[in-house]
CSV table of C-alpha atoms and ligand atoms in Angstrom, one decimal:
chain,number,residue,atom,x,y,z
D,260,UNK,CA,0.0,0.0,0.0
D,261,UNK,CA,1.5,3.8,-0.7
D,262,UNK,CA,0.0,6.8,-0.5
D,263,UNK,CA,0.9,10.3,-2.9
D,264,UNK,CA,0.6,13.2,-0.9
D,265,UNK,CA,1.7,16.9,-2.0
D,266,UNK,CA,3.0,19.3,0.2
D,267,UNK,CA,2.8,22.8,-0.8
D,268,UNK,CA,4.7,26.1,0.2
D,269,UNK,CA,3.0,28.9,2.3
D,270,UNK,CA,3.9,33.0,2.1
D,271,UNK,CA,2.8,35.4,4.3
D,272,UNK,CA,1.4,38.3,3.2
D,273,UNK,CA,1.5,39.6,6.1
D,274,UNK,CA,2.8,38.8,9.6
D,275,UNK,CA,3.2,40.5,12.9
D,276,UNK,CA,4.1,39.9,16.2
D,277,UNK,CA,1.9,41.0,19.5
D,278,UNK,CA,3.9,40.3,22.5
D,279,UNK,CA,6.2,37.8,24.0
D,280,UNK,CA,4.2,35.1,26.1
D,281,UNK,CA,4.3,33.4,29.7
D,282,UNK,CA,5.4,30.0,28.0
D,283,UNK,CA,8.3,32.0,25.6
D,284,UNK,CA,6.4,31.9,22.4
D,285,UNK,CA,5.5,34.8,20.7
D,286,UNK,CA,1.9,35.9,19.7
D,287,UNK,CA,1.5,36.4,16.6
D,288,UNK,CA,-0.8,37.3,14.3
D,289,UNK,CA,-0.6,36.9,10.7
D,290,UNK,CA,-1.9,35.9,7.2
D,291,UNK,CA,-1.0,32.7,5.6
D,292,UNK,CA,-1.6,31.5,1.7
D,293,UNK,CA,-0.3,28.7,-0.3
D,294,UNK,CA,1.7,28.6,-3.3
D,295,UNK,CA,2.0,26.1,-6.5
D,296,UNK,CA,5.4,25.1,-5.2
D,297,UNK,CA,5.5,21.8,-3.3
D,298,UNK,CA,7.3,18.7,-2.3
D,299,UNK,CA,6.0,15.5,-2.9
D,300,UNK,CA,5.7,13.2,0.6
D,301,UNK,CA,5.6,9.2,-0.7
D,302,UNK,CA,4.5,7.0,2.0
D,303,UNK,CA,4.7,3.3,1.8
D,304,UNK,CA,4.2,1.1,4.2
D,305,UNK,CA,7.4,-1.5,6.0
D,306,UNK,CA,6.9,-5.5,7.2
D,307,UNK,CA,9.7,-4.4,9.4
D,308,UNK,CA,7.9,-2.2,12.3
D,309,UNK,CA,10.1,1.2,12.1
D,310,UNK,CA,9.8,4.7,10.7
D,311,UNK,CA,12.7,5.0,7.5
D,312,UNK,CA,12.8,8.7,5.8
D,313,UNK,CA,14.1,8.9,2.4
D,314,UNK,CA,15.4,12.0,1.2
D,315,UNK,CA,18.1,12.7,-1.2
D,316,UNK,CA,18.4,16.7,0.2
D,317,UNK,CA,21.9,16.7,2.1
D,318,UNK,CA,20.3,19.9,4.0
D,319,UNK,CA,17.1,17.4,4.9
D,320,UNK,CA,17.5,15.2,8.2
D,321,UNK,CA,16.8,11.2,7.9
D,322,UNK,CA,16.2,10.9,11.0
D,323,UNK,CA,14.0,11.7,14.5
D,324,UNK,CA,14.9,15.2,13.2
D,325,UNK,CA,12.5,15.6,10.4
D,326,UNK,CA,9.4,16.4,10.8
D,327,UNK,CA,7.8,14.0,9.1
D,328,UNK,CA,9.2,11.7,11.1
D,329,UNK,CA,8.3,13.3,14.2
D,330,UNK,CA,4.3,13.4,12.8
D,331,UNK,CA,4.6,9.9,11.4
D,332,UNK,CA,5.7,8.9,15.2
D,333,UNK,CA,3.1,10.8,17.2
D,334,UNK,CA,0.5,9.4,15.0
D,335,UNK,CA,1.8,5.5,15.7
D,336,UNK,CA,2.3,6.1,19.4
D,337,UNK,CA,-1.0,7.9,19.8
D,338,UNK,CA,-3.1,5.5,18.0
D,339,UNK,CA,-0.9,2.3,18.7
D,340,UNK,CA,0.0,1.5,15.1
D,341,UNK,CA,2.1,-1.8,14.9
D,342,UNK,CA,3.2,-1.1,11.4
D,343,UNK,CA,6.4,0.1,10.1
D,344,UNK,CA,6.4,3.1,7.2
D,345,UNK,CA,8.9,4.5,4.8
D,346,UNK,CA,8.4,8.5,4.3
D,347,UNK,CA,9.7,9.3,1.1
D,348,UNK,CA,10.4,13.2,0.3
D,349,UNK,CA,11.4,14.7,-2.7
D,350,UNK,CA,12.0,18.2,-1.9
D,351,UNK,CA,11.6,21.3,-4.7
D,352,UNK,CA,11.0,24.3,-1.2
D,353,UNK,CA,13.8,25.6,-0.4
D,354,UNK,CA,15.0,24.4,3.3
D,355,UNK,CA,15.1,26.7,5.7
D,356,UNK,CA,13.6,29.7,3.6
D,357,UNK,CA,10.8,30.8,5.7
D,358,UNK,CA,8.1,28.9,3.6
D,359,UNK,CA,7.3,26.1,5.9
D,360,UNK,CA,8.7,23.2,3.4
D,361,UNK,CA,9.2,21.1,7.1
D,362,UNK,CA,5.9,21.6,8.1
D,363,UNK,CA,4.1,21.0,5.1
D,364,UNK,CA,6.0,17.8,4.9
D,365,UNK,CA,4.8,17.0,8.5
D,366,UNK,CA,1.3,17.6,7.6
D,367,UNK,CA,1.3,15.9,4.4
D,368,UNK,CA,2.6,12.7,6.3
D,369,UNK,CA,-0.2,13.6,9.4
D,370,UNK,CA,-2.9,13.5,5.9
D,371,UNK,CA,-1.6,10.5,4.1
D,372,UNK,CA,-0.9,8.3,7.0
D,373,UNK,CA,-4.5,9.4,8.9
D,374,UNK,CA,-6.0,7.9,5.1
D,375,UNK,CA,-3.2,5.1,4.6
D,376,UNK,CA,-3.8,3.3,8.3
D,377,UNK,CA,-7.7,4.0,8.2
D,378,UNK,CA,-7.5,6.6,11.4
D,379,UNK,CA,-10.7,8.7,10.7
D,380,UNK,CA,-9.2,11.8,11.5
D,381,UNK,CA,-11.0,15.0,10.7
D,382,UNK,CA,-8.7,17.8,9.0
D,383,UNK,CA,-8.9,20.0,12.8
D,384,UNK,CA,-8.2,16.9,14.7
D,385,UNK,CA,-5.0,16.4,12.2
D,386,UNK,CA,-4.2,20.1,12.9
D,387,UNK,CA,-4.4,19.9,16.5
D,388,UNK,CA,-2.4,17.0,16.6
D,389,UNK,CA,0.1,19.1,14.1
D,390,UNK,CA,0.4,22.2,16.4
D,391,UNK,CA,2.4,19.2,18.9
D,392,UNK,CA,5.0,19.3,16.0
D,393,UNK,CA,5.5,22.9,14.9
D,394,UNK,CA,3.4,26.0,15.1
D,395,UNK,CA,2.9,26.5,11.3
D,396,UNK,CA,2.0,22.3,11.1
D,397,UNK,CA,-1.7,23.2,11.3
D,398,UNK,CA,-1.8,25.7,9.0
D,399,UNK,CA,-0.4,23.2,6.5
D,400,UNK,CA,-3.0,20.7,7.3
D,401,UNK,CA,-5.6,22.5,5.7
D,402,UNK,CA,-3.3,25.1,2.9
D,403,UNK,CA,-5.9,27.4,1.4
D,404,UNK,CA,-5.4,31.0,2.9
D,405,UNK,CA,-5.8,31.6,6.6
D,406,UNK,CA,-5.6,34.4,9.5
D,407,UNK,CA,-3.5,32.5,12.1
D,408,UNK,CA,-3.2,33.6,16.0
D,409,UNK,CA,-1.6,32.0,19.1
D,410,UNK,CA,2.0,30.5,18.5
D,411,UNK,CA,0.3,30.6,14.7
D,412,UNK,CA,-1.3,27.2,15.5
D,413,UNK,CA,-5.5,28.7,15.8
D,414,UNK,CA,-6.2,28.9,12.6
D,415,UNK,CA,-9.0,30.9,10.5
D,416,UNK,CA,-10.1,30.2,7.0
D,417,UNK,CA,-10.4,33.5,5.4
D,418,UNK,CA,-10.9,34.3,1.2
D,419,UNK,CA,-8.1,33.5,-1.1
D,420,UNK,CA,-6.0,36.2,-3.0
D,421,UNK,CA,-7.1,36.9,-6.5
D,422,UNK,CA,-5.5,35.0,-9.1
D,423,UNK,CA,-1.5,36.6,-9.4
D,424,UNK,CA,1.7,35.1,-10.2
D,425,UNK,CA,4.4,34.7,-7.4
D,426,UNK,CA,8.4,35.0,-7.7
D,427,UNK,CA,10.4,34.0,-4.9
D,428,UNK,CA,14.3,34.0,-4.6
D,429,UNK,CA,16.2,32.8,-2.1
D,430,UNK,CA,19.6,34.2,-1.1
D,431,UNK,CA,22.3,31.3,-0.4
D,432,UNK,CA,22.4,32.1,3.6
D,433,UNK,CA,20.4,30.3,5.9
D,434,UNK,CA,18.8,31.9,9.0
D,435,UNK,CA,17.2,30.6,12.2
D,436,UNK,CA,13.3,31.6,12.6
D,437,UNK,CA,14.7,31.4,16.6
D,438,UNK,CA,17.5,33.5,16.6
D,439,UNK,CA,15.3,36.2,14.5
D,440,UNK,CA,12.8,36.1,17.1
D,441,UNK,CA,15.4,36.2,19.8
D,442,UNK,CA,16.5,39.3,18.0
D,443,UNK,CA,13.3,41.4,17.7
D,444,UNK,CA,12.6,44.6,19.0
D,445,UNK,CA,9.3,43.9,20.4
D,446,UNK,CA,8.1,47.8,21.5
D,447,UNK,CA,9.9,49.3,18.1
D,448,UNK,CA,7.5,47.7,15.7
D,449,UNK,CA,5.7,49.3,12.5
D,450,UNK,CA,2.6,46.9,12.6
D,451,UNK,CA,1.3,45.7,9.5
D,452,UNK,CA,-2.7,45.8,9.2
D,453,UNK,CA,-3.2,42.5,9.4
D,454,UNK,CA,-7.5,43.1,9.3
D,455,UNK,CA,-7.0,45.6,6.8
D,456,UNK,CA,-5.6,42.8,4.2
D,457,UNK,CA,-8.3,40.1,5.7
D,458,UNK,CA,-11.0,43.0,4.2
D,459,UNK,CA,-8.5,43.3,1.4
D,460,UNK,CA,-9.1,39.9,0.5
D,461,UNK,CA,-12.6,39.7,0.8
D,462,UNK,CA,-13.3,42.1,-1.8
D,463,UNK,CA,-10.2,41.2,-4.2
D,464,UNK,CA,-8.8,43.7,-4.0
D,465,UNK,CA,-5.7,43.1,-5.7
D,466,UNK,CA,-4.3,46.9,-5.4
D,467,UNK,CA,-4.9,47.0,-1.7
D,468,UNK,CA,-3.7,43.5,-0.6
D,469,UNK,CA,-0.3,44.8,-2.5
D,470,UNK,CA,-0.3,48.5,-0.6
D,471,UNK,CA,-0.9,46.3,2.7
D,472,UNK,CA,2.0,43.7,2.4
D,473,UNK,CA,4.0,43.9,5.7
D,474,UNK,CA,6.1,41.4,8.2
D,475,UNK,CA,7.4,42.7,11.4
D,476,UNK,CA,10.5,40.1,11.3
D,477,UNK,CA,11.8,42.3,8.1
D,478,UNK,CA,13.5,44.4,10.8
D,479,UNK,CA,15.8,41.5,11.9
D,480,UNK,CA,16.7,40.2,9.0
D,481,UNK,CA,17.0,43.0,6.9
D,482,UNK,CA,19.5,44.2,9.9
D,483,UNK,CA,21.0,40.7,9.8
D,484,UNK,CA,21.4,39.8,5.9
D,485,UNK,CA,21.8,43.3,3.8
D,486,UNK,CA,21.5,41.3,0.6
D,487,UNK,CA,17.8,40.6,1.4
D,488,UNK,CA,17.5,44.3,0.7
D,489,UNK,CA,19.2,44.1,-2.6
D,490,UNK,CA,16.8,41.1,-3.4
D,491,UNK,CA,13.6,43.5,-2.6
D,492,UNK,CA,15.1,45.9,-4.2
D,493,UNK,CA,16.2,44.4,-7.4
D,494,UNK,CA,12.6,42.4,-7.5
D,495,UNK,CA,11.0,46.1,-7.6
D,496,UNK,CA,12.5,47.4,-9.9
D,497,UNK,CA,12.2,44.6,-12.5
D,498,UNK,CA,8.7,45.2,-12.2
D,499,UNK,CA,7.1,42.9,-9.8
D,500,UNK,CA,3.6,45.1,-7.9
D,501,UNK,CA,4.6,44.3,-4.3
D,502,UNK,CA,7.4,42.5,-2.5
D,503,UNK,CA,8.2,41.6,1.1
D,504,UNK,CA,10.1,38.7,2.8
D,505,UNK,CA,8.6,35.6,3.7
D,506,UNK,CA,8.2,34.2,7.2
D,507,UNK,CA,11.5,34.9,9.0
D,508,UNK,CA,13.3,35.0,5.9
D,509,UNK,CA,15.5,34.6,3.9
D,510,UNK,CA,13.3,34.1,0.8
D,511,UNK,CA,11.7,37.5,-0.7
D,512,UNK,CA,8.5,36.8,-2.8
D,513,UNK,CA,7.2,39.3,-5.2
D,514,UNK,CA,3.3,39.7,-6.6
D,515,UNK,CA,3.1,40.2,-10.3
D,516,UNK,CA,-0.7,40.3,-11.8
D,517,UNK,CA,-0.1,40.2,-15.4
D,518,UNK,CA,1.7,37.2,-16.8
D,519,UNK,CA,3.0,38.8,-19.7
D,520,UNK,CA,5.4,40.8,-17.0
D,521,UNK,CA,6.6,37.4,-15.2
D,522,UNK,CA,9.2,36.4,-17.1
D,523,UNK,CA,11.2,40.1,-16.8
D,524,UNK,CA,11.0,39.8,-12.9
D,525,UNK,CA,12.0,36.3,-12.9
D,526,UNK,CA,15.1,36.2,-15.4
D,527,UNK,CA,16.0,39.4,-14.0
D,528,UNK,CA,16.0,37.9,-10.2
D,529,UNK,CA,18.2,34.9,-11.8
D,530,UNK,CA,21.4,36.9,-12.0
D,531,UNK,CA,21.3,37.3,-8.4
D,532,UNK,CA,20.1,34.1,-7.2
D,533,UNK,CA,20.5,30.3,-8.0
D,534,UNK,CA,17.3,29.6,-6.5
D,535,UNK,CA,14.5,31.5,-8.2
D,536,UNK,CA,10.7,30.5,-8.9
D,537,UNK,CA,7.7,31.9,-10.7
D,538,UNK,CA,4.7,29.6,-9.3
D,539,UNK,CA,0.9,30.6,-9.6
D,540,UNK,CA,-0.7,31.8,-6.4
D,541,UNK,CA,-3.1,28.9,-4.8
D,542,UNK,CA,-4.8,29.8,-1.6
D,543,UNK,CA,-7.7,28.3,-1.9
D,544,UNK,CA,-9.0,25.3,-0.2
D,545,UNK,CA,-8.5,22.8,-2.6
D,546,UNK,CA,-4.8,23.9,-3.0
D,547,UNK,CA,-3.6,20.4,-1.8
D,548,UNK,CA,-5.1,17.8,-4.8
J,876,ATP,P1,9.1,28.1,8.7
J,876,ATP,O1,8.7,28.9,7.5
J,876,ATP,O2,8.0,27.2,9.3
J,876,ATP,O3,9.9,28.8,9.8
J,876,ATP,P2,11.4,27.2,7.2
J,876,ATP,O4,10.9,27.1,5.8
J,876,ATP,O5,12.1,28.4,7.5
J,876,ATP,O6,10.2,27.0,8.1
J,876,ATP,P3,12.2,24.4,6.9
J,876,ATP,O7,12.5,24.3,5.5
J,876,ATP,O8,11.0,23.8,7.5
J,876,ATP,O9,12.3,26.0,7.4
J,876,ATP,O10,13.5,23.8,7.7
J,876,ATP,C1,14.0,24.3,8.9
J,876,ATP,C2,15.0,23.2,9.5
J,876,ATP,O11,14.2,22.1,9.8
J,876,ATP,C3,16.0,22.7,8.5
J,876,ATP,O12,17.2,23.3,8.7
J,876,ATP,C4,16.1,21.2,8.7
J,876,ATP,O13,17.2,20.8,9.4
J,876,ATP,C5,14.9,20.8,9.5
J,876,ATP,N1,13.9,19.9,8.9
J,876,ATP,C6,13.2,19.0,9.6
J,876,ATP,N2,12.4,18.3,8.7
J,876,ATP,C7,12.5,18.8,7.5
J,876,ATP,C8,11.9,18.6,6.3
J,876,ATP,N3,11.0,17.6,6.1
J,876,ATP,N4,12.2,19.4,5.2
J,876,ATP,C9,13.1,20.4,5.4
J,876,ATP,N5,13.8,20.7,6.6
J,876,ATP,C10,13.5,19.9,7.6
């Protein structure tokens, strides 16, 4: 028995950060939406009773690590599954690049193994289960576009962006979502208007969701990695509508609504970057067949 399940990218489009918690997460609020870029999670099921990943990423851990390991894991112990599985990923996100490729690959395992060992799961029990293992895990459950709170882990399902092409380009460095948060200036913030774009997307408003575009962790990284700047920058002027930096970085992602335009922003990215994609915008619900 296997099971095919795709795990796509997220981007924020917008992201801030309330306050530092009790427990030493931060509360955050922000606006997540996925992408037509994905990795494809292979799950086939062992005789022998272990949990094997495959991966042929050298930046990808094969073991207790990954995450789809660690959801594969709390799925056997919680429901007492005496089988073995082999988790096969074939990465095309970026690792570490602020666009949740770990995640999605933990929830992609949390859907395909809740369907391969007949668990009866709903899609907010998976999620719950998939906030133990990450807070943007849940989020990648469902895909579509949400307004998430909390750690990120209570999510909302809001309306989808309109139809727009996405460029993203990744910088070579690598950077630590913790050591960005460990580095924010929590009382200097410029808040982004997070409801602002949730109204913004209710009436498709392509113009406004682009004026509104805005992530708090900018300030880190910006400070941190000065060529994340230069990729904004350079992304601007060859003619993408909006552009901001995804997550805690270091990928920048630009909006571009006419087609005809994508391939100037995307060869011109090229000369700066070795990893560079122009991928449809998703967000909506049914973003994971
Ligand atoms: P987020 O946007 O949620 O902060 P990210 O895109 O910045 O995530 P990931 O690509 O998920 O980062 O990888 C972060 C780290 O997690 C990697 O350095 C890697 O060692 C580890 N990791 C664990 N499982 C995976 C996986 N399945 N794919 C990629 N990285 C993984």
């Amino acid at each position: 028995m296997r099971v095919l399940e795709k795990a796509p990218a997220k981007i924020n489009l917008s992201l801030d950060v309330l306050h530092k918690r009790q427990d030493g997460f931060h509360e955050v609020k922000m606006i997540m939406t996925t992408i037509d870029l994905a990795d494809r999670v292979e799950l086939i099921e062992l005789s022998k009773d272990e949990i094997r990943i495959v991966s042929h990423n050298r930046f990808v851990p094969d073991d207790q690590r990954n995450l789809a390991y660690q959801a594969a894991k709390l799925l056997k112990d919680r429901f007492q599954v005496k089988k073995g599985i082999s988790i096969s990923i074939t990465k095309t996100i970026p690792v570490a690049a602020g666009l949740a490729g770990g995640s999605s690959d933990a929830a992609a395992t949390l859907r395909g193994l809740n369907r391969l060992w007949n668990l009866g799961l709903s899609m907010d029990e998976l999620a719950k289960i998939g906030a133990e293992i990450g807070s943007d895990v849940s989020f990648c459950v469902y895909g579509g576009t949400a307004l998430a709170t909390g750690r990120g882990e209570i999510i909302q399902h809001i309306d989808p962006p309109p139809h727009c092409w996405v460029v993203l380009a990744k910088p070579t460095i690598g950077v630590s979502t913790a050591d960005v948060y460990k580095n924010l200036k929590i009382h200097s913030l410029k808040h982004p208007d997070v409801d602002g774009m949730v109204k913004a997307l209710h009436h498709g408003d392509y113009h406004q969701i682009c004026h509104l575009m805005g992530n708090v962790l900018e300030s880190v990284t910006l400070h941190m990695h000065p060529e994340v700047s230069i990729i904004k920058e350079q992304m601007k002027r060859f003619g993408a509508d909006a552009v901001l930096m995804s997550g805690s970085g270091p990928t920048v992602f630009g909006l571009v609504q006419y087609e005809s335009r994508l391939p100037r922003v995307y060869n011109g990215l090229r000369g700066f970057c070795d990893q560079v994609f122009a991928v449809r915008m998703l967000g909506d619900v049914n973003s994971l067949d």
